[in-house]
Amino acid sequence: GSRFYKNSDIPYIEKCYELSRGNISISEVEIGDFIEGITNVERNTRKIIPPYELDLFIQDKKLAIEINGIYWHSTNSGKSKDRHLKKTLACNKLGIRLIHINEFEWKNKRDICKSILLSALGIYETIIDVDDCEIREVSEPESNIFLDKNHIQGSISSSYQLGVYYKNELIQLVTFNMVDEYTELLRDCTKLNTLVIGGFDKLMQTQPFEVVHSFVDRSKFPCDEYVEHGWKVVGETSPSYVYYKENECFSKQCEQYLVQLLGNEFDQNETIEQNLLRNRYLQVYDCGSIEVVYRKETINDKER
């Protein structure tokens, strides 16, 4: 039952111990310190959306940040499926944008998380005008490499990819796929810490599809920017979930391969959810998404 640590690790272990006593995670402290190095931030406040607590709140930006520990924000720990959505909606009513960052994302995709947060604060390392760029199709392999490096959800199979290139470097990307009877915008991704002025509009004007649907992840992004660019809100989806185990993330699609996933631990007398929870998979719900639609003809009429 023993574990051994180097003497040099003792300060870190002591810090973990002190933080755990106060129910504050290492990830929350690190993100709080990161934001505090940029602007004034209020920590662990219940004054904004009582009785709920907000981990971080930046008053002048109307921005809140929640850092969600995997276990304590999972249904395994007794949290409701709509807990994250309730906080998001409460903030939205006050004109506050709430960004949820979970500890898995912070540990494994820290640079992407930082870029999202800096963008929400209006801070960029590089600003480029799309008029100084070239628009051209992107191969799927190049698209996947770009998404894995710059998008919080990583790469995804798609049938059409279009990008903005600056000095022959891909700096912004949109990917599409036919879903049932309509075209879906699967990814809209910009190089980390970069703002491409007019990039998204130019890409949507250039892409060949007349009608495009997209689903905006409301745990990270508002749909306001889509509406400002002529998209129309047509609906919303309920919170969905993923599973976490041993520093790995599994989408709900893993349920289709449950027998292979669990092997001898699979019990046919239990439901899918019971099997996964019994085998210590942590089920974490998001905030759902907002469905928006782009119609090229409508946009062109407005511009004329």
mmCIF file of C-alpha atoms in Angstrom:
data_model
loop_
_atom_site.group_PDB
_atom_site.id
_atom_site.type_symbol
_atom_site.label_atom_id
_atom_site.label_comp_id
_atom_site.label_asym_id
_atom_site.label_seq_id
_atom_site.Cartn_x
_atom_site.Cartn_y
_atom_site.Cartn_z
ATOM 1 C CA GLY A 1 0.000 0.000 0.000
ATOM 2 C CA SER A 2 2.992 2.344 -0.101
ATOM 3 C CA ARG A 3 3.831 4.994 -2.695
ATOM 4 C CA PHE A 4 7.231 6.634 -3.055
ATOM 5 C CA TYR A 5 7.956 10.219 -4.057
ATOM 6 C CA LYS A 6 11.143 12.116 -4.730
ATOM 7 C CA ASN A 7 12.084 14.713 -2.125
ATOM 8 C CA SER A 8 11.757 17.358 -4.831
ATOM 9 C CA ASP A 9 8.060 16.427 -5.223
ATOM 10 C CA ILE A 10 7.185 17.032 -1.569
ATOM 11 C CA PRO A 11 6.160 20.718 -1.996
ATOM 12 C CA TYR A 12 3.782 19.680 -4.799
ATOM 13 C CA ILE A 13 2.294 16.871 -2.676
ATOM 14 C CA GLU A 14 1.806 19.266 0.228
ATOM 15 C CA LYS A 15 0.071 21.760 -2.078
ATOM 16 C CA CYS A 16 -2.257 19.014 -3.364
ATOM 17 C CA TYR A 17 -3.091 18.069 0.213
ATOM 18 C CA GLU A 18 -3.893 21.633 1.240
ATOM 19 C CA LEU A 19 -6.026 22.195 -1.842
ATOM 20 C CA SER A 20 -7.954 18.956 -1.386
ATOM 21 C CA ARG A 21 -8.789 20.017 2.182
ATOM 22 C CA GLY A 22 -10.369 23.163 0.752
ATOM 23 C CA ASN A 23 -12.199 21.287 -2.046
ATOM 24 C CA ILE A 24 -10.298 23.242 -4.714
ATOM 25 C CA SER A 25 -8.573 21.294 -7.453
ATOM 26 C CA ILE A 26 -5.078 21.873 -8.787
ATOM 27 C CA SER A 27 -6.607 22.634 -12.205
ATOM 28 C CA GLU A 28 -8.806 25.338 -10.697
ATOM 29 C CA VAL A 29 -5.838 26.975 -8.994
ATOM 30 C CA GLU A 30 -3.734 26.833 -12.169
ATOM 31 C CA ILE A 31 -6.463 28.338 -14.370
ATOM 32 C CA GLY A 32 -7.244 30.959 -11.742
ATOM 33 C CA ASP A 33 -3.569 31.923 -11.552
ATOM 34 C CA PHE A 34 -3.382 32.060 -15.356
ATOM 35 C CA ILE A 35 -6.353 34.449 -15.590
ATOM 36 C CA GLU A 36 -5.168 36.509 -12.601
ATOM 37 C CA GLY A 37 -1.897 37.102 -14.430
ATOM 38 C CA ILE A 38 -3.911 38.867 -17.138
ATOM 39 C CA THR A 39 -6.812 40.648 -15.453
ATOM 40 C CA ASN A 40 -8.751 41.048 -12.212
ATOM 41 C CA VAL A 41 -10.738 37.952 -11.339
ATOM 42 C CA GLU A 42 -13.117 37.047 -8.532
ATOM 43 C CA ARG A 43 -12.763 33.486 -7.263
ATOM 44 C CA ASN A 44 -15.378 31.129 -5.833
ATOM 45 C CA THR A 45 -18.253 33.580 -5.685
ATOM 46 C CA ARG A 46 -21.902 32.809 -4.983
ATOM 47 C CA LYS A 47 -23.033 36.407 -5.445
ATOM 48 C CA ILE A 48 -23.617 36.227 -9.223
ATOM 49 C CA ILE A 49 -26.062 33.322 -9.686
ATOM 50 C CA PRO A 50 -27.001 32.271 -6.127
ATOM 51 C CA PRO A 51 -27.100 29.644 -4.754
ATOM 52 C CA TYR A 52 -24.661 28.357 -7.402
ATOM 53 C CA GLU A 53 -20.947 29.061 -7.126
ATOM 54 C CA LEU A 54 -18.832 30.338 -10.000
ATOM 55 C CA ASP A 55 -15.176 29.313 -9.833
ATOM 56 C CA LEU A 56 -13.920 32.405 -11.676
ATOM 57 C CA PHE A 57 -15.697 35.622 -12.648
ATOM 58 C CA ILE A 58 -14.293 38.554 -14.656
ATOM 59 C CA GLN A 59 -16.715 41.422 -14.071
ATOM 60 C CA ASP A 60 -15.589 43.830 -16.795
ATOM 61 C CA LYS A 61 -15.732 41.120 -19.468
ATOM 62 C CA LYS A 62 -19.006 39.566 -18.253
ATOM 63 C CA LEU A 63 -17.157 36.261 -18.389
ATOM 64 C CA ALA A 64 -17.318 33.323 -15.982
ATOM 65 C CA ILE A 65 -15.235 30.153 -15.973
ATOM 66 C CA GLU A 66 -16.074 26.817 -14.398
ATOM 67 C CA ILE A 67 -13.331 24.232 -13.836
ATOM 68 C CA ASN A 68 -15.011 20.845 -13.625
ATOM 69 C CA GLY A 69 -13.262 17.971 -11.884
ATOM 70 C CA ILE A 70 -14.130 14.731 -13.653
ATOM 71 C CA TYR A 71 -15.303 12.713 -10.655
ATOM 72 C CA TRP A 72 -17.075 15.469 -8.737
ATOM 73 C CA HIS A 73 -18.932 16.605 -11.857
ATOM 74 C CA SER A 74 -19.933 13.115 -12.992
ATOM 75 C CA THR A 75 -23.255 11.356 -12.483
ATOM 76 C CA ASN A 76 -21.252 8.772 -10.496
ATOM 77 C CA SER A 77 -20.883 11.344 -7.716
ATOM 78 C CA GLY A 78 -24.607 12.110 -7.737
ATOM 79 C CA LYS A 79 -24.552 15.232 -9.933
ATOM 80 C CA SER A 80 -27.668 15.797 -12.056
ATOM 81 C CA LYS A 81 -27.509 15.543 -15.843
ATOM 82 C CA ASP A 82 -28.462 19.193 -16.310
ATOM 83 C CA ARG A 83 -26.270 20.768 -13.613
ATOM 84 C CA HIS A 84 -23.827 22.372 -16.061
ATOM 85 C CA LEU A 85 -26.648 23.578 -18.311
ATOM 86 C CA LYS A 86 -28.473 25.204 -15.385
ATOM 87 C CA LYS A 87 -25.404 27.264 -14.507
ATOM 88 C CA THR A 88 -24.904 28.256 -18.142
ATOM 89 C CA LEU A 89 -28.522 29.376 -18.557
ATOM 90 C CA ALA A 90 -28.428 31.314 -15.268
ATOM 91 C CA CYS A 91 -25.341 33.193 -16.480
ATOM 92 C CA ASN A 92 -26.797 33.784 -19.948
ATOM 93 C CA LYS A 93 -29.864 35.473 -18.422
ATOM 94 C CA LEU A 94 -27.503 38.049 -16.926
ATOM 95 C CA GLY A 95 -25.590 38.514 -20.179
ATOM 96 C CA ILE A 96 -22.641 36.512 -18.849
ATOM 97 C CA ARG A 97 -20.745 34.018 -20.975
ATOM 98 C CA LEU A 98 -19.836 30.888 -19.027
ATOM 99 C CA ILE A 99 -16.990 28.677 -20.255
ATOM 100 C CA HIS A 100 -16.675 25.165 -18.829
ATOM 101 C CA ILE A 101 -13.171 23.664 -18.777
ATOM 102 C CA ASN A 102 -12.874 20.152 -17.374
ATOM 103 C CA GLU A 103 -9.695 18.867 -15.794
ATOM 104 C CA PHE A 104 -9.138 16.301 -18.575
ATOM 105 C CA GLU A 105 -9.069 19.118 -21.149
ATOM 106 C CA TRP A 106 -6.762 21.257 -19.012
ATOM 107 C CA LYS A 107 -4.314 18.398 -18.452
ATOM 108 C CA ASN A 108 -4.284 17.125 -22.040
ATOM 109 C CA LYS A 109 -5.092 20.183 -24.175
ATOM 110 C CA ARG A 110 -3.815 23.058 -22.069
ATOM 111 C CA ASP A 111 -2.639 25.254 -24.953
ATOM 112 C CA ILE A 112 -6.052 24.986 -26.640
ATOM 113 C CA CYS A 113 -7.825 25.829 -23.369
ATOM 114 C CA LYS A 114 -5.611 28.868 -22.893
ATOM 115 C CA SER A 115 -6.312 30.012 -26.449
ATOM 116 C CA ILE A 116 -10.086 29.731 -25.885
ATOM 117 C CA LEU A 117 -9.839 31.743 -22.669
ATOM 118 C CA LEU A 118 -7.599 34.414 -24.178
ATOM 119 C CA SER A 119 -9.933 34.735 -27.172
ATOM 120 C CA ALA A 120 -12.875 35.241 -24.784
ATOM 121 C CA LEU A 121 -10.846 38.066 -23.195
ATOM 122 C CA GLY A 122 -10.138 39.553 -26.634
ATOM 123 C CA ILE A 123 -6.413 38.776 -26.480
ATOM 124 C CA TYR A 124 -4.522 37.425 -29.529
ATOM 125 C CA GLU A 125 -0.856 36.993 -30.370
ATOM 126 C CA THR A 126 -1.519 37.409 -34.103
ATOM 127 C CA ILE A 127 -4.204 39.312 -36.030
ATOM 128 C CA ILE A 128 -4.444 38.796 -39.799
ATOM 129 C CA ASP A 129 -6.871 40.236 -42.368
ATOM 130 C CA VAL A 130 -8.395 37.621 -44.665
ATOM 131 C CA ASP A 131 -7.797 39.942 -47.650
ATOM 132 C CA ASP A 132 -4.090 39.198 -47.217
ATOM 133 C CA CYS A 133 -4.776 35.455 -47.427
ATOM 134 C CA GLU A 134 -5.666 32.749 -49.918
ATOM 135 C CA ILE A 135 -8.740 30.492 -49.698
ATOM 136 C CA ARG A 136 -8.339 26.934 -50.926
ATOM 137 C CA GLU A 137 -9.448 23.368 -50.306
ATOM 138 C CA VAL A 138 -7.600 21.364 -47.664
ATOM 139 C CA SER A 139 -6.803 17.660 -47.793
ATOM 140 C CA GLU A 140 -8.303 15.534 -45.037
ATOM 141 C CA PRO A 141 -4.879 14.490 -43.641
ATOM 142 C CA GLU A 142 -3.782 18.141 -43.349
ATOM 143 C CA SER A 143 -7.181 19.006 -41.866
ATOM 144 C CA ASN A 144 -6.856 16.307 -39.196
ATOM 145 C CA ILE A 145 -3.363 17.451 -38.180
ATOM 146 C CA PHE A 146 -4.563 21.054 -37.879
ATOM 147 C CA LEU A 147 -7.642 20.093 -35.838
ATOM 148 C CA ASP A 148 -5.733 17.856 -33.446
ATOM 149 C CA LYS A 149 -3.385 20.736 -32.715
ATOM 150 C CA ASN A 150 -5.934 23.566 -32.541
ATOM 151 C CA HIS A 151 -9.466 22.271 -31.814
ATOM 152 C CA ILE A 152 -10.649 21.212 -28.356
ATOM 153 C CA GLN A 153 -12.556 18.238 -29.838
ATOM 154 C CA GLY A 154 -9.766 17.219 -32.182
ATOM 155 C CA SER A 155 -10.048 15.812 -35.695
ATOM 156 C CA ILE A 156 -13.158 14.372 -37.304
ATOM 157 C CA SER A 157 -13.890 12.584 -40.568
ATOM 158 C CA SER A 158 -15.335 14.995 -43.128
ATOM 159 C CA SER A 159 -16.115 15.100 -46.854
ATOM 160 C CA TYR A 160 -15.099 18.685 -47.641
ATOM 161 C CA GLN A 161 -12.504 20.958 -46.068
ATOM 162 C CA LEU A 162 -11.794 24.606 -46.864
ATOM 163 C CA GLY A 163 -9.052 26.735 -45.359
ATOM 164 C CA VAL A 164 -7.523 30.195 -45.077
ATOM 165 C CA TYR A 165 -3.798 30.237 -45.877
ATOM 166 C CA TYR A 166 -1.448 33.041 -44.914
ATOM 167 C CA LYS A 167 1.986 32.869 -46.552
ATOM 168 C CA ASN A 168 1.172 29.250 -47.446
ATOM 169 C CA GLU A 169 0.346 28.329 -43.816
ATOM 170 C CA LEU A 170 -3.100 27.056 -42.883
ATOM 171 C CA ILE A 171 -4.487 29.421 -40.221
ATOM 172 C CA GLN A 172 -8.266 28.822 -40.317
ATOM 173 C CA LEU A 173 -10.338 25.828 -41.334
ATOM 174 C CA VAL A 174 -13.955 24.751 -41.795
ATOM 175 C CA THR A 175 -14.990 21.145 -42.444
ATOM 176 C CA PHE A 176 -18.308 19.795 -43.722
ATOM 177 C CA ASN A 177 -20.147 16.523 -44.125
ATOM 178 C CA MET A 178 -23.495 15.367 -45.487
ATOM 179 C CA VAL A 179 -25.707 14.263 -42.590
ATOM 180 C CA ASP A 180 -28.996 12.668 -43.663
ATOM 181 C CA GLU A 181 -30.481 15.255 -46.039
ATOM 182 C CA TYR A 182 -28.449 18.335 -45.121
ATOM 183 C CA THR A 183 -24.868 19.558 -44.918
ATOM 184 C CA GLU A 184 -23.346 20.030 -41.464
ATOM 185 C CA LEU A 185 -20.501 22.332 -40.512
ATOM 186 C CA LEU A 186 -18.504 19.968 -38.310
ATOM 187 C CA ARG A 187 -15.557 22.160 -37.330
ATOM 188 C CA ASP A 188 -14.735 25.871 -37.408
ATOM 189 C CA CYS A 189 -11.165 26.188 -36.196
ATOM 190 C CA THR A 190 -8.533 28.915 -36.117
ATOM 191 C CA LYS A 191 -4.838 28.554 -35.325
ATOM 192 C CA LEU A 192 -4.142 28.996 -31.614
ATOM 193 C CA ASN A 193 -4.001 32.601 -30.372
ATOM 194 C CA THR A 194 -4.839 33.936 -33.833
ATOM 195 C CA LEU A 195 -7.661 36.166 -35.091
ATOM 196 C CA VAL A 196 -8.443 36.137 -38.818
ATOM 197 C CA ILE A 197 -10.516 39.247 -39.549
ATOM 198 C CA GLY A 198 -13.305 38.318 -41.980
ATOM 199 C CA GLY A 199 -12.056 34.736 -42.216
ATOM 200 C CA PHE A 200 -15.232 32.898 -41.257
ATOM 201 C CA ASP A 201 -17.456 35.023 -43.523
ATOM 202 C CA LYS A 202 -15.091 34.514 -46.458
ATOM 203 C CA LEU A 203 -14.993 30.758 -45.929
ATOM 204 C CA MET A 204 -18.786 30.503 -45.776
ATOM 205 C CA GLN A 205 -19.169 32.623 -48.928
ATOM 206 C CA THR A 206 -16.650 30.434 -50.756
ATOM 207 C CA GLN A 207 -17.869 26.979 -49.658
ATOM 208 C CA PRO A 208 -20.239 25.349 -52.217
ATOM 209 C CA PHE A 209 -23.258 24.436 -50.056
ATOM 210 C CA GLU A 210 -26.439 26.538 -50.146
ATOM 211 C CA VAL A 211 -27.784 25.448 -46.749
ATOM 212 C CA VAL A 212 -25.559 24.484 -43.812
ATOM 213 C CA HIS A 213 -26.497 23.365 -40.293
ATOM 214 C CA SER A 214 -24.181 23.525 -37.297
ATOM 215 C CA PHE A 215 -24.363 22.711 -33.599
ATOM 216 C CA VAL A 216 -22.670 25.204 -31.274
ATOM 217 C CA ASP A 217 -21.212 23.705 -28.087
ATOM 218 C CA ARG A 218 -22.777 25.944 -25.460
ATOM 219 C CA SER A 219 -20.319 24.779 -22.783
ATOM 220 C CA LYS A 220 -17.581 26.696 -24.619
ATOM 221 C CA PHE A 221 -19.066 29.133 -27.116
ATOM 222 C CA PRO A 222 -22.058 31.481 -27.498
ATOM 223 C CA CYS A 223 -24.088 31.403 -30.705
ATOM 224 C CA ASP A 224 -24.180 35.228 -30.821
ATOM 225 C CA GLU A 225 -21.331 35.395 -33.317
ATOM 226 C CA TYR A 226 -23.141 33.029 -35.685
ATOM 227 C CA VAL A 227 -26.297 35.154 -35.480
ATOM 228 C CA GLU A 228 -24.237 38.282 -36.169
ATOM 229 C CA HIS A 229 -22.940 36.568 -39.318
ATOM 230 C CA GLY A 230 -26.458 35.831 -40.580
ATOM 231 C CA TRP A 231 -27.063 32.370 -39.156
ATOM 232 C CA LYS A 232 -30.494 31.601 -37.700
ATOM 233 C CA VAL A 233 -31.113 29.718 -34.465
ATOM 234 C CA VAL A 234 -33.529 26.840 -35.160
ATOM 235 C CA GLY A 235 -33.308 24.656 -32.063
ATOM 236 C CA GLU A 236 -31.230 23.151 -29.311
ATOM 237 C CA THR A 237 -30.162 19.720 -28.115
ATOM 238 C CA SER A 238 -30.311 18.267 -24.621
ATOM 239 C CA PRO A 239 -27.085 17.717 -22.667
ATOM 240 C CA SER A 240 -25.075 14.764 -23.919
ATOM 241 C CA TYR A 241 -22.274 12.884 -22.212
ATOM 242 C CA VAL A 242 -18.868 11.267 -22.501
ATOM 243 C CA TYR A 243 -17.095 8.696 -20.340
ATOM 244 C CA TYR A 244 -13.706 9.056 -18.682
ATOM 245 C CA LYS A 245 -11.432 6.365 -17.320
ATOM 246 C CA GLU A 246 -7.723 6.386 -16.496
ATOM 247 C CA ASN A 247 -6.988 9.606 -18.365
ATOM 248 C CA GLU A 248 -8.899 8.495 -21.464
ATOM 249 C CA CYS A 249 -12.058 10.007 -22.883
ATOM 250 C CA PHE A 250 -14.716 7.896 -24.623
ATOM 251 C CA SER A 251 -17.636 9.315 -26.600
ATOM 252 C CA LYS A 252 -21.090 7.823 -26.160
ATOM 253 C CA GLN A 253 -20.439 5.904 -29.398
ATOM 254 C CA CYS A 254 -18.252 3.568 -27.335
ATOM 255 C CA GLU A 255 -21.502 2.035 -26.079
ATOM 256 C CA GLN A 256 -21.843 0.308 -29.460
ATOM 257 C CA TYR A 257 -18.657 -1.639 -28.742
ATOM 258 C CA LEU A 258 -19.403 -2.433 -25.128
ATOM 259 C CA VAL A 259 -18.680 -6.179 -25.336
ATOM 260 C CA GLN A 260 -15.240 -5.582 -26.870
ATOM 261 C CA LEU A 261 -14.560 -2.728 -24.457
ATOM 262 C CA LEU A 262 -15.364 -4.606 -21.254
ATOM 263 C CA GLY A 263 -14.520 -8.179 -22.280
ATOM 264 C CA ASN A 264 -15.163 -10.607 -19.406
ATOM 265 C CA GLU A 265 -16.472 -7.750 -17.250
ATOM 266 C CA PHE A 266 -19.519 -7.329 -19.479
ATOM 267 C CA ASP A 267 -22.776 -8.424 -17.809
ATOM 268 C CA GLN A 268 -25.646 -8.993 -20.249
ATOM 269 C CA ASN A 269 -28.167 -8.673 -17.411
ATOM 270 C CA GLU A 270 -27.215 -5.023 -16.865
ATOM 271 C CA THR A 271 -27.960 -1.953 -18.956
ATOM 272 C CA ILE A 272 -25.191 -0.258 -20.959
ATOM 273 C CA GLU A 273 -24.962 2.498 -18.365
ATOM 274 C CA GLN A 274 -24.855 0.047 -15.441
ATOM 275 C CA ASN A 275 -22.039 -1.922 -17.091
ATOM 276 C CA LEU A 276 -19.932 1.178 -17.647
ATOM 277 C CA LEU A 277 -20.517 2.683 -14.219
ATOM 278 C CA ARG A 278 -19.775 -0.632 -12.474
ATOM 279 C CA ASN A 279 -16.470 -0.757 -14.356
ATOM 280 C CA ARG A 280 -15.584 2.723 -13.048
ATOM 281 C CA TYR A 281 -16.235 4.703 -16.191
ATOM 282 C CA LEU A 282 -17.148 8.244 -15.144
ATOM 283 C CA GLN A 283 -20.136 9.699 -16.994
ATOM 284 C CA VAL A 284 -19.992 13.488 -17.438
ATOM 285 C CA TYR A 285 -22.716 15.562 -19.095
ATOM 286 C CA ASP A 286 -22.150 18.738 -21.102
ATOM 287 C CA CYS A 287 -24.513 21.690 -21.678
ATOM 288 C CA GLY A 288 -26.028 20.533 -24.935
ATOM 289 C CA SER A 289 -25.773 22.613 -28.103
ATOM 290 C CA ILE A 290 -27.572 25.301 -30.104
ATOM 291 C CA GLU A 291 -28.551 24.386 -33.668
ATOM 292 C CA VAL A 292 -28.029 27.163 -36.211
ATOM 293 C CA VAL A 293 -28.634 27.304 -39.976
ATOM 294 C CA TYR A 294 -26.845 29.256 -42.701
ATOM 295 C CA ARG A 295 -28.580 29.991 -46.009
ATOM 296 C CA LYS A 296 -26.239 31.433 -48.618
ATOM 297 C CA GLU A 297 -29.057 33.008 -50.656
ATOM 298 C CA THR A 298 -30.376 34.898 -47.608
ATOM 299 C CA ILE A 299 -26.898 36.181 -46.725
ATOM 300 C CA ASN A 300 -26.267 37.361 -50.286
ATOM 301 C CA ASP A 301 -29.627 39.194 -50.387
ATOM 302 C CA LYS A 302 -28.773 41.024 -47.151
ATOM 303 C CA GLU A 303 -25.360 42.057 -48.511
ATOM 304 C CA ARG A 304 -26.949 43.433 -51.704
#
